[in-house]
Coordinates of C-alpha atoms and ligand atoms in Angstrom, one line a residue:
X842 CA 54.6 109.8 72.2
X843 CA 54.4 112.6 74.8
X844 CA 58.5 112.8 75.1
X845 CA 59.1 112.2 71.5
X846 CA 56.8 115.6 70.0
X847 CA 59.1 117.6 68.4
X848 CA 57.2 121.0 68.3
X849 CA 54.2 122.5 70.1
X850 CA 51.7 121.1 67.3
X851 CA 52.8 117.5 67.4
X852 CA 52.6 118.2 71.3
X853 CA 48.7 119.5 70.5
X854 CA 48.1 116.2 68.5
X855 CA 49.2 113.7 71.5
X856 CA 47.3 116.1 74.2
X857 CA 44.1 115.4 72.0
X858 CA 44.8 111.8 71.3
X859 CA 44.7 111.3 75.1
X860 CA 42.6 114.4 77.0
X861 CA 40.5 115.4 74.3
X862 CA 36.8 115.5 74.1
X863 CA 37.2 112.3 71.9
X864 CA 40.2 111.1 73.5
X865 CA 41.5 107.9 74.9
X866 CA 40.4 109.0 79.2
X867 CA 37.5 110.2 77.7
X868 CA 36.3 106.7 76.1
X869 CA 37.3 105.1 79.2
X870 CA 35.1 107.2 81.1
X871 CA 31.9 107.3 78.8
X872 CA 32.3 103.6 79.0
X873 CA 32.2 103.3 82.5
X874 CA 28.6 102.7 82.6
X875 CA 29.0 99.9 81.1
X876 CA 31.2 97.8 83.0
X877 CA 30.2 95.8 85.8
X878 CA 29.3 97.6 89.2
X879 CA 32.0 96.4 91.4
X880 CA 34.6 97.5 88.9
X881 CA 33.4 101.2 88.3
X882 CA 34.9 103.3 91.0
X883 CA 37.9 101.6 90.8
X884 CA 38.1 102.2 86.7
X885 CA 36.9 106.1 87.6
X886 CA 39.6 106.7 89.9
X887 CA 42.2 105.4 88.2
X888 CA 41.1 107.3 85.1
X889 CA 41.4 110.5 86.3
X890 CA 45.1 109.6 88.2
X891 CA 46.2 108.9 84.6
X892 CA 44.7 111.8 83.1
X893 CA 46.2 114.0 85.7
X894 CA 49.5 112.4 85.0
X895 CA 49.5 113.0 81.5
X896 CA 48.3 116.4 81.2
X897 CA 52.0 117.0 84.2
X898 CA 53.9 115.0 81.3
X899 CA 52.1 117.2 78.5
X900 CA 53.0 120.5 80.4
X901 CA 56.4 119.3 81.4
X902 CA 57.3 119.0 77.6
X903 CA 55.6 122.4 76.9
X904 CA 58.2 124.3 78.8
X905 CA 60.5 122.1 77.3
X906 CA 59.6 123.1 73.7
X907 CA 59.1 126.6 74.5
X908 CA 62.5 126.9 75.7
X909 CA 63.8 126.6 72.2
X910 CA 61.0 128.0 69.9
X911 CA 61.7 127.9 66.6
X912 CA 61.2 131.4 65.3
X913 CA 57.8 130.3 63.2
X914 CA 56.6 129.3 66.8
X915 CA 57.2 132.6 68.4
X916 CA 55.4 134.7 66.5
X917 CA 51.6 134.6 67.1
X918 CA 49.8 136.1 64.0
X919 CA 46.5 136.3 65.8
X920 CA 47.9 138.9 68.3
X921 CA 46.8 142.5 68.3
X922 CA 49.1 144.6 66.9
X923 CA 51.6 146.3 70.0
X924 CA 50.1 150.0 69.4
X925 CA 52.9 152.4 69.9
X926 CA 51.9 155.1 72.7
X927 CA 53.6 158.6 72.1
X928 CA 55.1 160.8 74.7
X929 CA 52.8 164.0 75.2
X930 CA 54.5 167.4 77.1
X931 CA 54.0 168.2 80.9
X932 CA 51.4 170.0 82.0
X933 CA 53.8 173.0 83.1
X934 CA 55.1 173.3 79.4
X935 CA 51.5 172.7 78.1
X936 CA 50.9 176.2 80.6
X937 CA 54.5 177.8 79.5
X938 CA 53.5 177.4 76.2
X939 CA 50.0 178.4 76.6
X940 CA 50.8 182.1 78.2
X941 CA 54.0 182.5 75.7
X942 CA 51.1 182.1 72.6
X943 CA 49.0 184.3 74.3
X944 CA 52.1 187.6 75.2
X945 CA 53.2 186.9 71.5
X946 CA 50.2 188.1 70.2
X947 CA 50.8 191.6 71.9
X948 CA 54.5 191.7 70.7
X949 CA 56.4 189.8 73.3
X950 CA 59.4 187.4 72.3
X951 CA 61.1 184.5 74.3
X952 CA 64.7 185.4 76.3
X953 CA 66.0 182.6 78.9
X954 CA 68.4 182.8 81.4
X955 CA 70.4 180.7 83.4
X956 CA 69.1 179.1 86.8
X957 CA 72.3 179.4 88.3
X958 CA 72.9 183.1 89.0
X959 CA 75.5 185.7 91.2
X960 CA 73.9 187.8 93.5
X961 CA 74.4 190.6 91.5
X962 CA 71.5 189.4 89.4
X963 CA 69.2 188.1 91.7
X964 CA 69.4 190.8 94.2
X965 CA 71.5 193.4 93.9
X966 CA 70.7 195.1 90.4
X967 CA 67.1 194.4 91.5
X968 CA 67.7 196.8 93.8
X969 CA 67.4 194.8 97.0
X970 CA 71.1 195.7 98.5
X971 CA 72.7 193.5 101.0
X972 CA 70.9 193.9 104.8
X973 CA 67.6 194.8 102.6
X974 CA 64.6 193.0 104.3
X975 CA 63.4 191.9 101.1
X976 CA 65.2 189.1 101.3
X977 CA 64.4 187.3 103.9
X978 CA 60.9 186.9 101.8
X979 CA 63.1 185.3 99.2
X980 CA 65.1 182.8 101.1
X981 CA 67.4 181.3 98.6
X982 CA 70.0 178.3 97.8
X983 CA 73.5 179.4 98.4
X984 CA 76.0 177.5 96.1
X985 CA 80.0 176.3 97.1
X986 CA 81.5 179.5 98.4
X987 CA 78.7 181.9 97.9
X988 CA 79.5 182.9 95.1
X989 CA 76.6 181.5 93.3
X990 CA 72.8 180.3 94.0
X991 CA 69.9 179.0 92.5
X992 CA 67.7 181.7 91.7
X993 CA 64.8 182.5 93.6
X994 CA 62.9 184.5 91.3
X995 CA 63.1 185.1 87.2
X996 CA 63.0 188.8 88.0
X997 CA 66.7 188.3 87.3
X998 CA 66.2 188.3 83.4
X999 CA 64.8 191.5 83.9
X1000 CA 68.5 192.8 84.0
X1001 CA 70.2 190.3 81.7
X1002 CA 67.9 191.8 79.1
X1003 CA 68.4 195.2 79.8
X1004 CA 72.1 194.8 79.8
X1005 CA 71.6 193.3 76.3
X1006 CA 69.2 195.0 74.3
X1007 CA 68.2 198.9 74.3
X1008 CA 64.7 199.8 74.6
X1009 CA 61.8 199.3 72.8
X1010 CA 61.7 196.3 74.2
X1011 CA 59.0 193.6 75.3
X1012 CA 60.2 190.1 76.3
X1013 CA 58.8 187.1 78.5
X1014 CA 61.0 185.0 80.5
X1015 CA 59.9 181.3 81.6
X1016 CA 61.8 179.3 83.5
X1017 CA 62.7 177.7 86.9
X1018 CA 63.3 179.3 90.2
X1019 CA 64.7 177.7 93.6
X1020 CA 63.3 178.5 97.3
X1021 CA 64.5 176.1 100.1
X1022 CA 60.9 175.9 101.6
X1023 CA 59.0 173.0 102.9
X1024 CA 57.6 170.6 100.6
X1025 CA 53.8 170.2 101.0
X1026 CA 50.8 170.6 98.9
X1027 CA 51.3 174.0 97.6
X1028 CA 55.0 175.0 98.3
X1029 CA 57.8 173.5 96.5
X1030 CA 62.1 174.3 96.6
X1031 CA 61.6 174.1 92.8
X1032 CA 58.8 175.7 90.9
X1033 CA 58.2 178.2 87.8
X1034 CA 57.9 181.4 87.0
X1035 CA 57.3 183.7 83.9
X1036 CA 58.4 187.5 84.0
X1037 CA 57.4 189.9 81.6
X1038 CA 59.3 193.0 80.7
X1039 CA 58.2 196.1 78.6
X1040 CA 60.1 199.5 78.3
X1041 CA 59.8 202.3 76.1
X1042 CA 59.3 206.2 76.4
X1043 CA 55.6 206.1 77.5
X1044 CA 54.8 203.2 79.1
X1045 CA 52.5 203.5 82.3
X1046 CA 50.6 201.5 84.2
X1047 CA 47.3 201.8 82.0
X1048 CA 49.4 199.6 79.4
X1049 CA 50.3 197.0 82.3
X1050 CA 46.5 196.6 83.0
X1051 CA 45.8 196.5 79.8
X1052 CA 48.0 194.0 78.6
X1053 CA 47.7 191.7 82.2
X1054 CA 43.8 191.9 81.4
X1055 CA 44.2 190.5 78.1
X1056 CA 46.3 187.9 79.3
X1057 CA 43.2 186.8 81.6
X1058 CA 40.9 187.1 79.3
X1059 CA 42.7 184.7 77.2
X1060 CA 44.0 182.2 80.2
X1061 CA 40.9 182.0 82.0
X1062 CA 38.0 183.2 80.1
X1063 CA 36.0 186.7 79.3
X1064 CA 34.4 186.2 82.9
X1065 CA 37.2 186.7 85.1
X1066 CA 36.9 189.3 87.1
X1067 CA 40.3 190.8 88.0
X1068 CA 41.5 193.5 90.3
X1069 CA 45.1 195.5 91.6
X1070 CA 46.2 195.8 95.2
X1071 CA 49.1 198.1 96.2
X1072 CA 52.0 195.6 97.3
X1073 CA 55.6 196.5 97.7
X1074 CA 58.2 195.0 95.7
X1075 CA 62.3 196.1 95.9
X1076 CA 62.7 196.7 91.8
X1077 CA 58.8 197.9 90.8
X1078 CA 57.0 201.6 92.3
X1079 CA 54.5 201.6 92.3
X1080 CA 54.0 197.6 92.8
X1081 CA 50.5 196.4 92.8
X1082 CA 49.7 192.4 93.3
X1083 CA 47.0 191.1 91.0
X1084 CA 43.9 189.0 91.6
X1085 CA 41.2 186.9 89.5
X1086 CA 37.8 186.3 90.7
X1087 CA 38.0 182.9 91.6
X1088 CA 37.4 180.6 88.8
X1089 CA 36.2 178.1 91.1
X1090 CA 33.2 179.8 92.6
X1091 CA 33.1 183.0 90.5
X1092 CA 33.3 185.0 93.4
X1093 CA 30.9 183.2 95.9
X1094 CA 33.8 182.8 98.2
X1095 CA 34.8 178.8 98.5
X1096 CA 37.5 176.7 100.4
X1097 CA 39.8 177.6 97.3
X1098 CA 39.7 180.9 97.6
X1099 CA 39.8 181.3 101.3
X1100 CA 35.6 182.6 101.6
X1101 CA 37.4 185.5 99.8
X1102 CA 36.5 185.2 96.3
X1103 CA 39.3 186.0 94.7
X1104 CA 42.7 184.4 93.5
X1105 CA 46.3 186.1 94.1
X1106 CA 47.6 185.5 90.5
X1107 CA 51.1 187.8 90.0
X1108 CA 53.0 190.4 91.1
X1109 CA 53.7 193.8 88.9
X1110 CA 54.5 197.1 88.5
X1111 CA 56.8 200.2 87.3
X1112 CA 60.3 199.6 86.6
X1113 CA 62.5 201.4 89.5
X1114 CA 64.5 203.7 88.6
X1115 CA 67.6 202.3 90.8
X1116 CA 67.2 198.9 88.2
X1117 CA 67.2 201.1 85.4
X1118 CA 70.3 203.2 85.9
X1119 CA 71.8 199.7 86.8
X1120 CA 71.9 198.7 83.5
X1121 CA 72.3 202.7 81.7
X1122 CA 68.7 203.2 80.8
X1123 CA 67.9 206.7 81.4
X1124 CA 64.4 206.3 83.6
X1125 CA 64.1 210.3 82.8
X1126 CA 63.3 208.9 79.9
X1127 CA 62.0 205.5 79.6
X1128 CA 59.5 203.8 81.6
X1129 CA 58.7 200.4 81.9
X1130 CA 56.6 197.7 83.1
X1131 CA 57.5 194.3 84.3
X1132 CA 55.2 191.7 86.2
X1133 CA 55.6 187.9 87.4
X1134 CA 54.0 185.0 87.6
X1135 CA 54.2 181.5 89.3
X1136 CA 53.1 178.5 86.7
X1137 CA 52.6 175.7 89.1
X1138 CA 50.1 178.1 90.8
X1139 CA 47.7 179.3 87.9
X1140 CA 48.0 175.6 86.0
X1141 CA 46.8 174.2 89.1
X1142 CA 43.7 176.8 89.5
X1143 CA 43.2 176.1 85.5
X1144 CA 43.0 172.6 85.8
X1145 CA 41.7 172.3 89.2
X1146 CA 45.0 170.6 90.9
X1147 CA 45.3 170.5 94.3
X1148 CA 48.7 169.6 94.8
X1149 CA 51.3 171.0 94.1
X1150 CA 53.6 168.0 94.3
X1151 CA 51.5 166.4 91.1
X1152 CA 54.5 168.2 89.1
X1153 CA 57.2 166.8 89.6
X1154 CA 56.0 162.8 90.9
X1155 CA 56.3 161.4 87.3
X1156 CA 53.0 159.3 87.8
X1157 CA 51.9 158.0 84.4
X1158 CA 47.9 158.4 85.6
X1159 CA 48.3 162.2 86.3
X1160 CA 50.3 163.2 83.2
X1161 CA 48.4 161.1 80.9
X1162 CA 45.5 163.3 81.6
X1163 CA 47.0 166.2 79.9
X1164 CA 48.2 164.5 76.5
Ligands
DAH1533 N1 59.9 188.3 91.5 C1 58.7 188.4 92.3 C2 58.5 187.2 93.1 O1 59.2 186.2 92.8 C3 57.5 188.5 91.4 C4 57.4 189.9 90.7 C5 56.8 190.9 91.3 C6 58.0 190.1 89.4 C7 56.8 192.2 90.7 C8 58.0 191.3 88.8 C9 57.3 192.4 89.5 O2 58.5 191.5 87.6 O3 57.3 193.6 88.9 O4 57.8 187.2 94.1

């Protein structure tokens, strides 16, 4: 009977005619009882040795059947229905697109440029000559023959812009940079930036800190304190580096923050002169401001993420989080 069940029903059928609750083993045992004394272990034993052999033979012919499952047979109405589960964007584009909204508002627009870049770009119409010391800070990948590298900063879209479009001008540049450092928990050889860029005949630094504290304001809340400190940077004078009160203590000074209180968020300042005659602006007549940011950086104080390698690990459980 067992060999002869043609489909997984018939095969249901047989398994109850023998190991059901009403079944053939089962009426052997329940009459057990009854039989005389001598004769019961020996009955109980060999009950159970058939029953275990039948339910092998029943499970045998299950894989059997199921090997060639007629379609009806293979589809299980009584399932859940499979729920498709939709992609959502990285956190770093979630940030991108986050601070893009917010610059729009104030009249910047979108420019990219390309990751792989001449030194021209990256250095030298930044005004950070050959021999400059700048650039040891700004160790960078050098591609076959020299003649190209990654870029190491987005500073370089400064120029590519300027070479392109006559001022007025305001434009944000997003995109990834290239640094051969070591890889640990905040430092990565691949990580983002975003440069902004505005020029026309009377821009000065009060519309910088105007326009860096609305971005704040916006990013990380009316509260955040925020504050300039003279820096030096090759293609900005004056250059100031900016800070945030730290978001995590508000200022109380915590092991984010270094006991100081407060967050080193960009870099910024006036468009040199030596970058603007590189591309024929006249700086005796236009003046511009430009500042930088790193994305890993701020998404990571945002969100309170305290590695750095997070990024770019692809693990389901830390992306998922941000859908
Ligand atoms: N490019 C700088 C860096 O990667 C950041 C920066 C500083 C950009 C000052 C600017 C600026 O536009 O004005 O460290």
């Amino acid at each position: 009977m067992i060999l002869e069940a043609s489909n997984q029903k018939d095969l249901e059928t047989v398994k109850n005619f023998y190991l059901g609750r009403k079944g053939k083993i089962a009426d052997i045992i329940k009459n057990i009882p009854a039989l005389p004394e001598n004769q019961r272990p020996l009955i109980g034993k060999e009950a159970n040795v058939i029953k275990q052999q039948i339910a092998a033979l029943i499970s045998r012919k299950q894989v059997d059947l199921a090997k060639n499952l007629t379609p009806q047979d293979k589809i299980d109405v009584t399932l859940p229905p499979n729920r498709s589960r939709l992609g959502g964007l990285h956190p770093i584009t979630q940030t991108i697109n986050e601070i893009v909204k917010i610059f729009e508002h104030i009249g910047f627009c979108v420019v990219e440029g390309p990751e792989i870049e001449t030194d021209y770009y990256n250095f030298q119409a930044l005004n950070i000559p050959e021999g400059h010391p700048a650039r040891d800070g700004l160790a960078t990948f050098y591609l076959k023959d020299n003649d190209y590298l990654l870029r190491s900063q987005t500073s370089t879209v400064q120029i590519r812009i300027m070479q392109q479009v006559k001022p007025p001008l305001r434009a944000l540049s997003p995109g990834r940079v290239f640094r051969p450092d070591n890889l640990d928990a905040s430092h990565s050889f691949m990580f983002h930036q975003i440069e902004g860029l505005a020029v026309d005949r009377t821009t000065n630094f009060s519309h910088l800190k105007a326009s860096l504290a609305y971005f704040v304001e916006k990013f990380f809340g009316p509260k955040t304190g925020m504050r300039f400190r003279p820096h030096y940077f090759p293609f900005t004078e004056p250059s100031a580096e900016m800070d945030i009160s730290c978001i995590i203590c508000s200022g109380q000074g915590c092991s984010v923050c270094g006991r100081k209180g407060w967050l080193e968020i960009l870099g910024a300042g006036m468009v040199h002169p030596n970058v603007f005659k590189e591309v024929d602006i006249d700086p005796e007549v236009f003046q511009g401001y430009a500042f930088g940011l790193g994305i890993e950086r701020i998404a990571m104080l945002k969100y309170g993420i305290d590695d750095i390698r997070l990024f770019a690990n692809n693990d389901i459980r830390f992306l998922e989080q941000f859908d």
